[in-house]
Short mmCIF file of C-alpha atoms and ligand atoms in Angstrom, two decimals:
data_model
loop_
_atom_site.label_atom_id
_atom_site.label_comp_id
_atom_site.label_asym_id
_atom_site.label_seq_id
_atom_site.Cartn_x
_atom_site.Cartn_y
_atom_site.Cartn_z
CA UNK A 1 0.00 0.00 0.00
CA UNK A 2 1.52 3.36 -0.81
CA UNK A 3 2.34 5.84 1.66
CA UNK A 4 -0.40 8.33 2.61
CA UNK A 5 0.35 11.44 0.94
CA UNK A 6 1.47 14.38 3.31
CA UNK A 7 -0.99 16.57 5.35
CA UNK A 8 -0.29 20.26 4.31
CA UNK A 9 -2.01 23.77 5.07
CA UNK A 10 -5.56 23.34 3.48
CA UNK A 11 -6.00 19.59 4.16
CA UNK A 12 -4.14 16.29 2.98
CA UNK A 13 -6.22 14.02 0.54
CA UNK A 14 -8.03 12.04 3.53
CA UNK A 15 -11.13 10.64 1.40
CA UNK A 16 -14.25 9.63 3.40
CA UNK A 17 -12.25 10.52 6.94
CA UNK A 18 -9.97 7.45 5.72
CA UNK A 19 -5.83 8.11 5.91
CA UNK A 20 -6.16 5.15 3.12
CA UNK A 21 -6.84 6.67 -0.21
CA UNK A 22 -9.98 4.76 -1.59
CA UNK A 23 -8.45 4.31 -4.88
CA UNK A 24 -5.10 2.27 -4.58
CA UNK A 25 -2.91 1.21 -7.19
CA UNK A 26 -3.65 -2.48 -8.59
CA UNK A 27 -0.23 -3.07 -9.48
CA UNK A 28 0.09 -6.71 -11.29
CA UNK A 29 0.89 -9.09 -8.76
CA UNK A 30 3.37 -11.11 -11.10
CA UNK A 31 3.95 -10.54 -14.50
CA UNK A 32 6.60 -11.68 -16.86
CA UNK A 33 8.14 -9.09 -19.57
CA UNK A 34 9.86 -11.08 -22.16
CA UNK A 35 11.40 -9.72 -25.18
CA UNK A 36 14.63 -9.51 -27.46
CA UNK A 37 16.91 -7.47 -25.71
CA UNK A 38 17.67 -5.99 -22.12
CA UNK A 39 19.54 -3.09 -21.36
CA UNK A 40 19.52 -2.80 -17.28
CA UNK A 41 21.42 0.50 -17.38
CA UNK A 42 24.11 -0.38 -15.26
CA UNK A 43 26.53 -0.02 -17.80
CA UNK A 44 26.56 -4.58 -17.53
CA UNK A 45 26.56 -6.20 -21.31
CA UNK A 46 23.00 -6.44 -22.85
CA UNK A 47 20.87 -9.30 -21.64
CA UNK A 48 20.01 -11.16 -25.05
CA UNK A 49 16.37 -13.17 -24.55
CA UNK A 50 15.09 -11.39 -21.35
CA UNK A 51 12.60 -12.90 -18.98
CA UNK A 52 11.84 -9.80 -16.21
CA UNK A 53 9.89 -10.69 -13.27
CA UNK A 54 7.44 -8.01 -12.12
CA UNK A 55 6.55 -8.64 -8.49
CA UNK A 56 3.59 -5.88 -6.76
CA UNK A 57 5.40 -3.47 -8.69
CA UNK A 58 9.16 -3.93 -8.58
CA UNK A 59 11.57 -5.86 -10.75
CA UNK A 60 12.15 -9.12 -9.53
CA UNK A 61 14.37 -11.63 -11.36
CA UNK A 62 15.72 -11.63 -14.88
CA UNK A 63 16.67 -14.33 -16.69
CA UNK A 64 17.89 -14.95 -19.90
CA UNK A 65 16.13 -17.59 -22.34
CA UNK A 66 12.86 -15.82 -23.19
CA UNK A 67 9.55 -17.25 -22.31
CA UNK A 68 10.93 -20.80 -22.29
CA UNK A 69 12.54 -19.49 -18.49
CA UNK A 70 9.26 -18.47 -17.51
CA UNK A 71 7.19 -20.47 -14.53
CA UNK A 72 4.98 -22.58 -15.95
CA UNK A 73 1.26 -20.35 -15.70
CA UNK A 74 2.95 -17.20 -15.11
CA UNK A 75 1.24 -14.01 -17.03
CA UNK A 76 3.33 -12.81 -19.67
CA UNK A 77 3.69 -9.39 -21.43
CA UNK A 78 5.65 -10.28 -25.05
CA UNK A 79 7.26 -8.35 -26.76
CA UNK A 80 8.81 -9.81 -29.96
CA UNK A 81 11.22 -7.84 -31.00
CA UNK A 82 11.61 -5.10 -28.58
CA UNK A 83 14.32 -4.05 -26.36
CA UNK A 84 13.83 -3.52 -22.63
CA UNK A 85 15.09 -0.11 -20.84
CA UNK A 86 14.64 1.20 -17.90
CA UNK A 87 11.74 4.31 -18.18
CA UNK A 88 12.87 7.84 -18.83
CA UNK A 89 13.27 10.16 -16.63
CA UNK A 90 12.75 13.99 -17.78
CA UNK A 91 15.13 15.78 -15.64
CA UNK A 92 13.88 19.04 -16.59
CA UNK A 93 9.84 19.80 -17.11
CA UNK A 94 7.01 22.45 -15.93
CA UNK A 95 3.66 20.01 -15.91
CA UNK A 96 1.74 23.25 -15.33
CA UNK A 97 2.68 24.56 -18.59
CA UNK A 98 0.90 23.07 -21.88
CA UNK A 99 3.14 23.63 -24.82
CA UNK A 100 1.17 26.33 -26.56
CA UNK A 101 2.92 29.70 -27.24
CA UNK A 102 0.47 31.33 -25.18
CA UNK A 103 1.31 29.22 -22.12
CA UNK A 104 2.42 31.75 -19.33
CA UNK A 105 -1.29 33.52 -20.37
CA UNK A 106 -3.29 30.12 -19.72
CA UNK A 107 -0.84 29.75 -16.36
CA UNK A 108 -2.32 32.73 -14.85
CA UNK A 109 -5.65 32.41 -16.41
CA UNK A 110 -6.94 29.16 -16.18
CA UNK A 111 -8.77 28.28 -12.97
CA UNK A 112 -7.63 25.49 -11.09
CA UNK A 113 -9.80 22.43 -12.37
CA UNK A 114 -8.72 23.16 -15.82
CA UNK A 115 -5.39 23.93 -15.34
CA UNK A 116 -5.45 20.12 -12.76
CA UNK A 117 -7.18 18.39 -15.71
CA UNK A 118 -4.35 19.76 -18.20
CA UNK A 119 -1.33 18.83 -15.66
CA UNK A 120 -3.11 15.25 -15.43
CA UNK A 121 -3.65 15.13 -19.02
CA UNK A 122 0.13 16.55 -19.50
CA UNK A 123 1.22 13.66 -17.27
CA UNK A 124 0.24 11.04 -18.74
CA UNK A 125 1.05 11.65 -22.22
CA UNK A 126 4.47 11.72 -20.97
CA UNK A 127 4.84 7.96 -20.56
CA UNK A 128 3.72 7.36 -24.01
CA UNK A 129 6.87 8.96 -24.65
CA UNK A 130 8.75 6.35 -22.09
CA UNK A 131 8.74 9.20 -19.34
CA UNK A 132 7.82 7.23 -15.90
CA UNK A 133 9.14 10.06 -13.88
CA UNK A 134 9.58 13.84 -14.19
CA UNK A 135 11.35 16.32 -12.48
CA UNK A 136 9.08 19.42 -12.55
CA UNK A 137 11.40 22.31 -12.00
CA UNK A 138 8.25 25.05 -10.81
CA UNK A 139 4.35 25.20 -11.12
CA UNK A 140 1.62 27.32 -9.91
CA UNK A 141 1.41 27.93 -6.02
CA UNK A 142 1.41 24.00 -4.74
CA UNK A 143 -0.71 22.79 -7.95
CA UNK A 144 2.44 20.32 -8.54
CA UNK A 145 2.62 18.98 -5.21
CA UNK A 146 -0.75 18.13 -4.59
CA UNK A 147 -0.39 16.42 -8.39
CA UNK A 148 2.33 14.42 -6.52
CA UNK A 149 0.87 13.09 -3.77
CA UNK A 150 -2.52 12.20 -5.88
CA UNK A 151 0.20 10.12 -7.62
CA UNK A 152 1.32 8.45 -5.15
CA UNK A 153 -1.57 7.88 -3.12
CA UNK A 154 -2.86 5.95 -6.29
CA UNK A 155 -5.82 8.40 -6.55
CA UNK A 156 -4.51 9.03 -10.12
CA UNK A 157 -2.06 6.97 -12.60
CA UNK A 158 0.48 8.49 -13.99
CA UNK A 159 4.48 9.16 -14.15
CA UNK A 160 6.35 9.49 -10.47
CA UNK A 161 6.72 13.76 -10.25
CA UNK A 162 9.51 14.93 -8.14
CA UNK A 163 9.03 19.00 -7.75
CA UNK A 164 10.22 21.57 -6.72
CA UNK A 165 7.37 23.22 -5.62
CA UNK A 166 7.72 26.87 -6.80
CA UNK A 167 10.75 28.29 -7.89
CA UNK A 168 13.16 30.95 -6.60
CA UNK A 169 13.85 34.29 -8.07
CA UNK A 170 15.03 37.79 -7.27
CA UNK A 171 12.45 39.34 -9.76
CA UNK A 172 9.20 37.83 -11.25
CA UNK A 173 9.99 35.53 -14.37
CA UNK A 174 6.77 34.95 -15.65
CA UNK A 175 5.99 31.32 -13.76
CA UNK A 176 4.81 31.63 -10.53
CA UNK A 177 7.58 32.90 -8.53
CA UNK A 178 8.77 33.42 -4.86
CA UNK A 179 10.66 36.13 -4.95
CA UNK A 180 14.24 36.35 -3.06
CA UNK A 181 16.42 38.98 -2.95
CA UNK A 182 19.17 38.92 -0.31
CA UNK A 183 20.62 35.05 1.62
CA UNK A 184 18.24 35.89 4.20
CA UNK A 185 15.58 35.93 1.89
CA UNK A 186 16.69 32.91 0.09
CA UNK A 187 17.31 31.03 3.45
CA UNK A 188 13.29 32.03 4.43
CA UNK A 189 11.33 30.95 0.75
CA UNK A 190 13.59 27.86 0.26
CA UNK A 191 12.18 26.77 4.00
CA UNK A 192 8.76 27.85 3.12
CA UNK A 193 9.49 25.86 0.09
CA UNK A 194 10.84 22.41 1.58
CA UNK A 195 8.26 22.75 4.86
CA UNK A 196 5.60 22.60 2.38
CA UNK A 197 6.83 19.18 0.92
CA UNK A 198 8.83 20.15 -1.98
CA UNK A 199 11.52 17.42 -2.99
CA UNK A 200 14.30 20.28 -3.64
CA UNK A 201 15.17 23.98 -4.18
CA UNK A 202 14.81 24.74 -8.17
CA UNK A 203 16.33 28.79 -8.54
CA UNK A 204 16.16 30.97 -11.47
CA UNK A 205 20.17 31.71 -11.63
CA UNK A 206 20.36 34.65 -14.18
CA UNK A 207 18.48 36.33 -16.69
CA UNK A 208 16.26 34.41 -19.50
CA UNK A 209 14.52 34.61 -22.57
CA UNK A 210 11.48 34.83 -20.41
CA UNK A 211 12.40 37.27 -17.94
CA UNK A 212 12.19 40.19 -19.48
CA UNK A 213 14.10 41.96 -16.15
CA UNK A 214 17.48 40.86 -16.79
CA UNK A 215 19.76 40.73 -19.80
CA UNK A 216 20.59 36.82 -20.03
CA UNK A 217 24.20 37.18 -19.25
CA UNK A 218 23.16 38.53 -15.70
CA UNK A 219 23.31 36.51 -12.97
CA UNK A 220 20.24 37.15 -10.21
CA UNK A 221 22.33 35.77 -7.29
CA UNK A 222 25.71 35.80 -5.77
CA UNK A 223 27.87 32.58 -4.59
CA UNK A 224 26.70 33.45 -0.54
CA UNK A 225 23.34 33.65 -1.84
CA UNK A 226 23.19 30.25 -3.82
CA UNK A 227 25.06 28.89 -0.64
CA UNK A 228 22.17 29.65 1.41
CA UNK A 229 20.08 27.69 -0.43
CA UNK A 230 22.16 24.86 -0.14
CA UNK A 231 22.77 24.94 3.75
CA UNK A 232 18.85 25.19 3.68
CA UNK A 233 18.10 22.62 1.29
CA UNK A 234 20.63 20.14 3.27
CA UNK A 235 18.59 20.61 6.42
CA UNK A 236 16.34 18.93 4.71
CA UNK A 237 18.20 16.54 3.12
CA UNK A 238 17.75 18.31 -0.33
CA UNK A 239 19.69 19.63 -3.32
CA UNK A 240 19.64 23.06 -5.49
CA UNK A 241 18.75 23.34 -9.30
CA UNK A 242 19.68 25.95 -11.26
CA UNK A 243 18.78 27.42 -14.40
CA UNK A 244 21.09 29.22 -15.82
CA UNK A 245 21.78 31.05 -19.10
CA UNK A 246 24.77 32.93 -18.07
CA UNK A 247 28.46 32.25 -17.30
CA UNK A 248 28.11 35.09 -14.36
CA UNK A 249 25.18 32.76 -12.97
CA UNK A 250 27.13 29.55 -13.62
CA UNK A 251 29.97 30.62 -12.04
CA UNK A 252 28.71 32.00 -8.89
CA UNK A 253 25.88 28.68 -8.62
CA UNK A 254 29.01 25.87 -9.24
CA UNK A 255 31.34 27.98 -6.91
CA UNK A 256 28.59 27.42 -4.38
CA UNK A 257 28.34 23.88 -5.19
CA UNK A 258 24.36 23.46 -6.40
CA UNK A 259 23.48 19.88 -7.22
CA UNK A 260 23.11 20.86 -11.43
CA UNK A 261 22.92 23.75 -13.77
CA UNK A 262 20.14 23.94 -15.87
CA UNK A 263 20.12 25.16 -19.74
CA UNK A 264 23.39 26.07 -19.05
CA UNK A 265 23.83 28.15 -22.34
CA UNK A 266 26.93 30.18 -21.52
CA UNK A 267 26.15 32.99 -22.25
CA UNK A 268 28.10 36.83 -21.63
CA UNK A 269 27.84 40.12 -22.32
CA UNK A 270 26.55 41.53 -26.06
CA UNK A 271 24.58 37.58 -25.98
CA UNK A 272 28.27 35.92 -27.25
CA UNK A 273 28.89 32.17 -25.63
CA UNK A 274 31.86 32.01 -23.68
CA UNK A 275 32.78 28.82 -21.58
CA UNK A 276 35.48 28.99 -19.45
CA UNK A 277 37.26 25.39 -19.69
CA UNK A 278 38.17 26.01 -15.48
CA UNK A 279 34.42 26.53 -14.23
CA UNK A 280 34.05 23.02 -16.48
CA UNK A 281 36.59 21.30 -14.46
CA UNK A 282 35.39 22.62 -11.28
CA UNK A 283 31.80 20.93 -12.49
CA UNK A 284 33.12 17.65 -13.07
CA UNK A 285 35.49 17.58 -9.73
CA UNK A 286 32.14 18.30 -7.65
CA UNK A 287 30.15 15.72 -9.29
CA UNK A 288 27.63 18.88 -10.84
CA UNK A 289 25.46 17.86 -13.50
CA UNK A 290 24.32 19.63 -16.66
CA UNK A 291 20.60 19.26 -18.08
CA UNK A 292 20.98 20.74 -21.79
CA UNK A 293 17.61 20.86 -22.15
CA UNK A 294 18.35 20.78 -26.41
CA UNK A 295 14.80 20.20 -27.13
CA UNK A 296 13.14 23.58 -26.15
CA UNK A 297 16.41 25.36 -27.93
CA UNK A 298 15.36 23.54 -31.13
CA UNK A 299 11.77 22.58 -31.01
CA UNK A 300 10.21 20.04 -32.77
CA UNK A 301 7.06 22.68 -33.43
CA UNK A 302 8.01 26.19 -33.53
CA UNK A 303 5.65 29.24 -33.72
CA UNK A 304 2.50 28.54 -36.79
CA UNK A 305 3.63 30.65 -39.64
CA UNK A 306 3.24 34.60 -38.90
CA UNK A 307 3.72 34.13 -35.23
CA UNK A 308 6.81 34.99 -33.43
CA UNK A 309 9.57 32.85 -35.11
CA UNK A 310 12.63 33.84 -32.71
CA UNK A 311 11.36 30.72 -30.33
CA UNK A 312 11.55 28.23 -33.42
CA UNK A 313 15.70 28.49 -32.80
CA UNK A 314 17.40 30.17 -29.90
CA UNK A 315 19.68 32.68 -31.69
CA UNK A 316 21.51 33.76 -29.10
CA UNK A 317 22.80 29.94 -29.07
CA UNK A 318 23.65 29.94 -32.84
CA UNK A 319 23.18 26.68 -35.05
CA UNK A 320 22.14 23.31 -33.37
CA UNK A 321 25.89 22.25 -34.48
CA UNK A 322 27.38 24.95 -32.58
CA UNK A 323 25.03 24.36 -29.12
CA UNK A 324 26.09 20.34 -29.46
CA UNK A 325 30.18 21.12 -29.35
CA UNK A 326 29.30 22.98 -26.25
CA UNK A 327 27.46 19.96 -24.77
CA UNK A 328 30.29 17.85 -26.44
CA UNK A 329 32.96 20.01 -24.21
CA UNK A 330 31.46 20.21 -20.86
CA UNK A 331 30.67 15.76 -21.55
CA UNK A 332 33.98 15.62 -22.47
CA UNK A 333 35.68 17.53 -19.20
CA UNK A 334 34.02 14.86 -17.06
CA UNK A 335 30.32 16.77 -16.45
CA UNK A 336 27.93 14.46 -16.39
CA UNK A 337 24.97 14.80 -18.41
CA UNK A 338 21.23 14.48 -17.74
CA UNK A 339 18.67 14.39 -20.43
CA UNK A 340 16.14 16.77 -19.96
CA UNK A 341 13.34 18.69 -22.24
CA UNK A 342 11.64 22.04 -20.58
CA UNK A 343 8.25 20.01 -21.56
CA UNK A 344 5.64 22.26 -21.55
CA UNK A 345 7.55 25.55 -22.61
CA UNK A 346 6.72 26.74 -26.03
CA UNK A 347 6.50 23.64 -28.78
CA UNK A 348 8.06 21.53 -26.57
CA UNK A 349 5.46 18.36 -25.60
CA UNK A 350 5.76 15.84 -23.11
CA UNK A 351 5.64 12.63 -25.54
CA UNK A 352 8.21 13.89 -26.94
CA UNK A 353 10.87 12.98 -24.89
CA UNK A 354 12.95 10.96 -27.62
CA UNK A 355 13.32 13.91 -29.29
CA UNK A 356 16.25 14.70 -26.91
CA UNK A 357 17.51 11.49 -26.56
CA UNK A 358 18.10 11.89 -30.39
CA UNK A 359 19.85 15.42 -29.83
CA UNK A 360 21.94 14.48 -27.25
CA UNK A 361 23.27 11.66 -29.81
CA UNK A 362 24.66 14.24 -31.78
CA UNK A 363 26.67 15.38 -28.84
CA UNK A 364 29.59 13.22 -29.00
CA UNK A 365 28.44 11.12 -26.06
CA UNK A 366 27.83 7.10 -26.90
CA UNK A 367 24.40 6.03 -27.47
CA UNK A 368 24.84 4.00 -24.14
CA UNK A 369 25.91 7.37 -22.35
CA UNK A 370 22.95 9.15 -24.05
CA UNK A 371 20.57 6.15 -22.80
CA UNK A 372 22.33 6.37 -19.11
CA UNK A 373 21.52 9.92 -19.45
CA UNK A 374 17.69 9.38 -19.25
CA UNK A 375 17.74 6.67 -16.98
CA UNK A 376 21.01 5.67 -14.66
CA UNK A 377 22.46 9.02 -14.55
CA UNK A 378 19.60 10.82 -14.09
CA UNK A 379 18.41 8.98 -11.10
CA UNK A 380 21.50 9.66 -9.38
CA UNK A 381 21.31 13.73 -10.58
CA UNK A 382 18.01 12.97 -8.35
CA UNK A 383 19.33 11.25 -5.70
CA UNK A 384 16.36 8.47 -6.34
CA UNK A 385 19.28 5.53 -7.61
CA UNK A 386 17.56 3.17 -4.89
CA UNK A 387 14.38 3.14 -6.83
CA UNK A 388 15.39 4.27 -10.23
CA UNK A 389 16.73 4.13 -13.29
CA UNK A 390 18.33 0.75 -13.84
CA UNK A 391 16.81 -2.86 -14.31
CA UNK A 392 17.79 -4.69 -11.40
CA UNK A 393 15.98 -6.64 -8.48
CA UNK A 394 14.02 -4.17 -5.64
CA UNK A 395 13.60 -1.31 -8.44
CA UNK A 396 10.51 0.12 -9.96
CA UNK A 397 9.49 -2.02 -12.49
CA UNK A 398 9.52 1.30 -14.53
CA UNK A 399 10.34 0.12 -18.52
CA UNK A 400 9.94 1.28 -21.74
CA UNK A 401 10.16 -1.64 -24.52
CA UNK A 402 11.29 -0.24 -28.20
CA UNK A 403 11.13 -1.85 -31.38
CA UNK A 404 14.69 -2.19 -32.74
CA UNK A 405 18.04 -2.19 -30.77
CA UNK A 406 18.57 1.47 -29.88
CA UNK A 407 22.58 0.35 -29.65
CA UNK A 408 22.80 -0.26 -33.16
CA UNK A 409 20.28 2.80 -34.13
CA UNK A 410 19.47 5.64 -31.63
CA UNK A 411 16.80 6.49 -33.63
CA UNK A 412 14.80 3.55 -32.70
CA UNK A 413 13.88 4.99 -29.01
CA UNK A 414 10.98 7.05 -31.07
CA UNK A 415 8.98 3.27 -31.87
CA UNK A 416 8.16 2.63 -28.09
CA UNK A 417 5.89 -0.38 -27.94
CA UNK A 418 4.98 0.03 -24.65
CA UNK A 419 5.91 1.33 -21.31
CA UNK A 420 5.48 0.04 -17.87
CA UNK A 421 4.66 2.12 -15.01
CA UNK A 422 5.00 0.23 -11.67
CA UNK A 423 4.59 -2.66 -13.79
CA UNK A 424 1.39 -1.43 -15.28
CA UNK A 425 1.35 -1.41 -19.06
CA UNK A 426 0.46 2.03 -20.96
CA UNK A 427 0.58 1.92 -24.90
CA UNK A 428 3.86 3.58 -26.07
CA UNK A 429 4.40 6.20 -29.11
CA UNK A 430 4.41 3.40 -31.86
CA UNK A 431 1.21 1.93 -30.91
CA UNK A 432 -0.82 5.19 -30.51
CA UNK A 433 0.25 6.49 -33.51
ZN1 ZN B 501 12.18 25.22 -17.52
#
């Protein structure tokens, strides 16, 4: 039985005077997933033939030898020529925001059911994309927490959401925003933050294409006032995201020691990149990750003809060639990478997430390192390795089976079969479409 979700200000989610939620989770008791190939994401050989035991929820045992290894009775899910990974994780997403290019309008305009129904709806259609968990980086007041806990009471189905509640800033950014100007300030809406039951600090690091406040190459906080964050956030046993599109902002957040920069564009004065090869170094000798986030830079759907066209290509970024050296660099000095889209920002939809995958292949990183990326990797970037993001016995049985081998041909993470949430089967990409 899942945990009850947390009591907060304005009631928990006690149904009928019950701590129970009425509407558990039927996981499968025992199922069988048996297909061509197994990838377990621990960086072991692929498992040729897989047989993997889901037990209530979690992967069991896997053998190899296909459904000839299988008990005798046992359900089985087949999957003739798929390959088994373990599900995505989208290490950088707003489930508040719906894709449109008037998004920020329908944030502060849509009244709460609607704007519920679209994060629910937004949600789901991630795991047709192979997403089983997000990382929502800031919503509307505690809309994504209470989305959470719904979650994981069982009251809804959907993707595991670990959120940061709302973000920080010194200025208003367009999301809903607590703003923080000085460490004392940080130290006070970080604790706010975190006492309300967000899983980490997320912080607006420097100027943005959305706020409109601050050139981009300006950072909005200083290395004591990211470090107050941190000595918050570790009270609580959290970490500190950052977005960044500055080098000032980078700088000052990786001097502090944050847990991850965010977009990381590098960006200075007069909108030129400039990455400093030591602030790199520093990054990979204190284990800081970088979420690219390549798929809102260079979006699958920009702008209908006539509207704004500067958000079909960030220009400030220069040529998609030009952005994937940079990610090739910082890979290549030892930062470790963590897929991630901005789903929900403009053109940028959350069953989409191969799209990225696909990028970040283009980045000079192997296509196991790009698949580590979305799984291994980014379960450590979220601390959640005991649960996440590999294959092996105790996990989630969180999977995504693909047509094809995705060793020999990247591409082939798009035709997802199906994915398994919990152990739960949802119809992937290639069979909705
Ligand atoms: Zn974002």
């Amino acid at each position: 039985m899942a945990a009850p979700p947390s009591s907060r200000a304005g009631g928990g989610l006690t149904i009928q005077g019950k701590e129970e939620p009425v509407y558990s989770r039927a996981y499968p008791a025992e199922l069988w997933v048996v297909a061509d190939r197994l990838i377990d994401g621990t960086g072991r050989p692929l498992v040729e033939r897989p047989a993997l035991q889901v037990t209530d929820g979690r992967v069991g045992e896997v053998r190899a030898g296909g459904s000839a290894v299988v008990p005798p009775g046992a359900p089985v899910a087949d999957l003739p020529g798929c390959t088994l990974l373990p599900g995505f994780v989208n290490g950088h997403a707003h489930v508040c925001l719906d894709a449109t290019f008037d998004l920020f309008k329908h944030l502060e305009t849509d009244p709460d059911g609607l704007l519920m129904s679209k994060m629910i709806g937004q949600a789901q259609a991630a795991l047709r994309g192979g997403v089983t968990t997000i990382k929502d980086n800031g919503g509307r007041r505690d809309s994504t927490l209470v989305l959470r806990d719904a979650l994981k009471a069982g009251i809804l189905e959907g993707p595991t959401l670990v959120v940061g509640g709302v973000s920080l800033s010194n200025q208003w950014v367009g999301m809903d925003t607590r703003i923080a100007q000085t460490a004392e300030e940080v130290r006070h809406e970080a604790t706010v933050q975190l006492a309300a039951g967000a899983d980490f600090v997320h912080m607006y690091g420097s100027g943005s294409r959305m706020g409109r406040d601050l050139p981009r190459w300006q950072a909005r906080y200083s290395t004591a006032e990211f470090r107050a964050a941190i000595e918050t956030a570790a009270g609580f046993r959290k970490r500190v995201y950052v977005d960044t599109h500055a080098t000032s902002g980078a700088r000052a957040a990786v001097e502090a020691g944050v847990a991850a920069l965010e977009h990381c564009y590098w960006v200075v004065e007069g909108g030129r990149i400039d990455m400093p090869q030591a602030i790199l170094d520093q990054m990979a000798r204190k284990g800081i990750y970088v979420v690219p986030t390549l798929s809102i830079s260079y979006q699958r759907h920009p702008a209908p003809g006539g509207a704004d066209q500067s958000w079909a290509q960030d220009r400030a970024l220069g040529s998609f060639e030009a952005r994937a050296r940079v990610v090739e660099q910082m890979h290549r000095s030892g930062v470790k990478v963590v897929a991630g889209t901005d789903a929900g920002g403009w053109g940028t939809r959350f069953d989409e997430f191969p799209y990225e995958l696909e990028l970040l292949g283009q980045c000079g990183m192997s296509t196991m390192e790009v698949l580590r990326s979305a799984t291994a990797v980014a379960a450590e970037f979220l601390d959640r390795q005991d649960e996440l993001g590999t294959l092996v016995a105790g996990k989630r049985a969180d999977i995504v089976a693909v047509k094809g081998d995705p060793l020999a041909d990247l591409r082939t993470v798009w035709n997802i079969e199906a994915v398994f949430k919990d152990g739960r089967r949802w119809p992937g990409l290639a069979s909705t479409s």
